Short mmCIF file of C-alpha atoms in Angstrom, two decimals:
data_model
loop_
_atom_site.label_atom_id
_atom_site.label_comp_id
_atom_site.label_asym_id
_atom_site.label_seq_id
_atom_site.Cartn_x
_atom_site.Cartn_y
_atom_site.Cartn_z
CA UNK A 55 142.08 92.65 -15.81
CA UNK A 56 143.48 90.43 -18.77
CA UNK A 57 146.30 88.90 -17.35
CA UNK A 58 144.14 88.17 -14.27
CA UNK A 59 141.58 86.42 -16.28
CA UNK A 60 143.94 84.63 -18.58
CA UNK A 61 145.59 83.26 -14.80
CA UNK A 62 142.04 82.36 -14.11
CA UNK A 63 141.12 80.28 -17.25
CA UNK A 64 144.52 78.53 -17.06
CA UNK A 65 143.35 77.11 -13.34
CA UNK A 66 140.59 76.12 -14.61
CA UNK A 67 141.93 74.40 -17.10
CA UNK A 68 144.47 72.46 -15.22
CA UNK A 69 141.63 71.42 -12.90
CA UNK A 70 139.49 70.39 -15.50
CA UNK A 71 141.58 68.72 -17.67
CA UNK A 72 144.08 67.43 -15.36
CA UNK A 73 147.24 68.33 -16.71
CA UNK A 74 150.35 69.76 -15.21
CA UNK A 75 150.66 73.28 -16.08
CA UNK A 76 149.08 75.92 -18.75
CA UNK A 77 150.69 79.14 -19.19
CA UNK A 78 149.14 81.91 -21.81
CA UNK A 79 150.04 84.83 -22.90
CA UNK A 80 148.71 87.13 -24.86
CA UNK A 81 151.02 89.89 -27.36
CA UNK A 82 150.74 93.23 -26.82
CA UNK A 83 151.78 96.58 -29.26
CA UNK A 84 152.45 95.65 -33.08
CA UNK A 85 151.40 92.39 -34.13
CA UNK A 86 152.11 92.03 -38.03
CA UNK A 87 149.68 90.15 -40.31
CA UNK A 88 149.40 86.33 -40.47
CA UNK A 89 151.36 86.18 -37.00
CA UNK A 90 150.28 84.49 -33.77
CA UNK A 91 148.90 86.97 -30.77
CA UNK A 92 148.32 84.37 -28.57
CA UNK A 93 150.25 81.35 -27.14
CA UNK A 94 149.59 78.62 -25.06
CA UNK A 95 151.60 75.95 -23.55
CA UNK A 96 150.28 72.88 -21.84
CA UNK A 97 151.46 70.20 -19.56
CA UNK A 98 150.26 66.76 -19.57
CA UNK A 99 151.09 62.90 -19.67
CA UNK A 100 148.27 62.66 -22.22
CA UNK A 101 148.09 64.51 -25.60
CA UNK A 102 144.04 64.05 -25.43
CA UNK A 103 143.88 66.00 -22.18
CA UNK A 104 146.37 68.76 -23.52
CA UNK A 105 144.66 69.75 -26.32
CA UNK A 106 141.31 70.24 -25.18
CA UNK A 107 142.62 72.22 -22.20
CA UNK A 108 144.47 74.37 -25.29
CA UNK A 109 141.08 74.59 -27.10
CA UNK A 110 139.02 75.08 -23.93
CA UNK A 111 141.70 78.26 -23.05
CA UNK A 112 141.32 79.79 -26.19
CA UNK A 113 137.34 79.67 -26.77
CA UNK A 114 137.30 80.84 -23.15
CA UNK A 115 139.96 83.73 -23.95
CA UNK A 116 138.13 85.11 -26.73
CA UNK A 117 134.21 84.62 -24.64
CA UNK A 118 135.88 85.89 -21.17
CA UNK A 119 138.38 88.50 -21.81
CA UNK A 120 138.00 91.81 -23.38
CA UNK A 121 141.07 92.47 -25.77
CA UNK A 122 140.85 94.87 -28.33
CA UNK A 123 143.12 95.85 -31.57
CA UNK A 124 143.65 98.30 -33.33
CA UNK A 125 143.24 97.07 -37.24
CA UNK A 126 145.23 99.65 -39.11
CA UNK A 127 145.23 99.97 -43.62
CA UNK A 128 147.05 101.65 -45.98
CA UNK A 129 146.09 104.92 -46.31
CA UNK A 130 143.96 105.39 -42.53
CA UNK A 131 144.58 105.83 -39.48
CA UNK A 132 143.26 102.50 -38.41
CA UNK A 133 140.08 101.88 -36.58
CA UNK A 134 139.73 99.87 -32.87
CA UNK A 135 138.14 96.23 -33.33
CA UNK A 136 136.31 94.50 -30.34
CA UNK A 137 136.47 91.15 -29.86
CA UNK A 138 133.02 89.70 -31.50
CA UNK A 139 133.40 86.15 -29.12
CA UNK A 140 132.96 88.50 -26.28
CA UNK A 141 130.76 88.40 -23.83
CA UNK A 142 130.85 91.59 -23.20
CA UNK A 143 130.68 93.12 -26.29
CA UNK A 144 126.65 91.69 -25.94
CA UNK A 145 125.91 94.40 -23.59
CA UNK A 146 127.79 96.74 -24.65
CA UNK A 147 125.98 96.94 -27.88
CA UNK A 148 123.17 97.05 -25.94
CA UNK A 149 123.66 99.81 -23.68
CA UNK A 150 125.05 101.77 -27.13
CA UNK A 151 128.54 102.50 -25.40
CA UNK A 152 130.64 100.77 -28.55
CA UNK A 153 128.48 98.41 -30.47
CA UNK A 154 128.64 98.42 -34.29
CA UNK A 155 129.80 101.97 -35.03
CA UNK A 156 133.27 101.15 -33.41
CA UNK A 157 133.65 98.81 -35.93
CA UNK A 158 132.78 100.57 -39.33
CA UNK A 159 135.71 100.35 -41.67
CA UNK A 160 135.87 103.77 -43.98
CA UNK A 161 135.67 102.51 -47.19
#
C-alpha cells in the first residue's frame, strides 16, 4: 500500500508541477538517529518547479501514507509511533483502534 501511494503522489507531482521525473523512496528496518528515512529526487528545467514538487511529495507522504516506526530507548523495548500528519491516524483515534495509548512512552 506504501509504495503504491508514494508511485501515486510522485504522478501527481510531475503533473502538477511539470517536471520530468520524481522518484521516492522511503527506508525500511533500522534507521539510526539524525539520519534521513526518506528521499526524493526531482527532475526539472526549473529549480522553482522542483522544489515545490519535493515539498508537495513530502507533506503529501506524511498526510497520505500510513508509515509507522518503531522508536526504541535505552533500557525498553521500544514502543510503535504513528505518523501524527496522518490522515488516518484521525479516525483511527476515533474508532479507539490505536489512538493515543499506542503512543505512551514508559517513563
Amino acid at each position: 500500500m506504501a509504495e503504491a501511494k508514494m508511485r501515486e503522489i510522485a504522478g501527481e507531482a510531475a503533473e502538477k508541477f511539470g517536471v520530468y521525473a520524481v522518484a521516492m523512496e522511503h527506508r525500511l528496518g533500522l534507521v539510526p538517529v539524525k539520519e534521513a528515512s526518506v528521499i526524493i529526487a526531482v527532475s526539472s528545467p526549473h529549480r522553482r518547479n522542483a522544489l515545490d514538487a519535493c515539498a508537495f511529495c513530502i507533506d503529501e507522504l506524511k498526510a497520505r501514507v500510513p508509515i509507522w516506526k518503531k522508536e526504541v530507548y535505552q533500557g525498553e523495548d521500544g514502543n510503535w509511533k504513528q505518523n501524527k500528519e496522518w490522515a488516518g491516524a484521525l479516525s483511527t483515534k476515533a474508532e479507539g483502534t490505536g489512538g493515543d495509548e499506542t503512543q505512551e512512552r514508559k517513563e
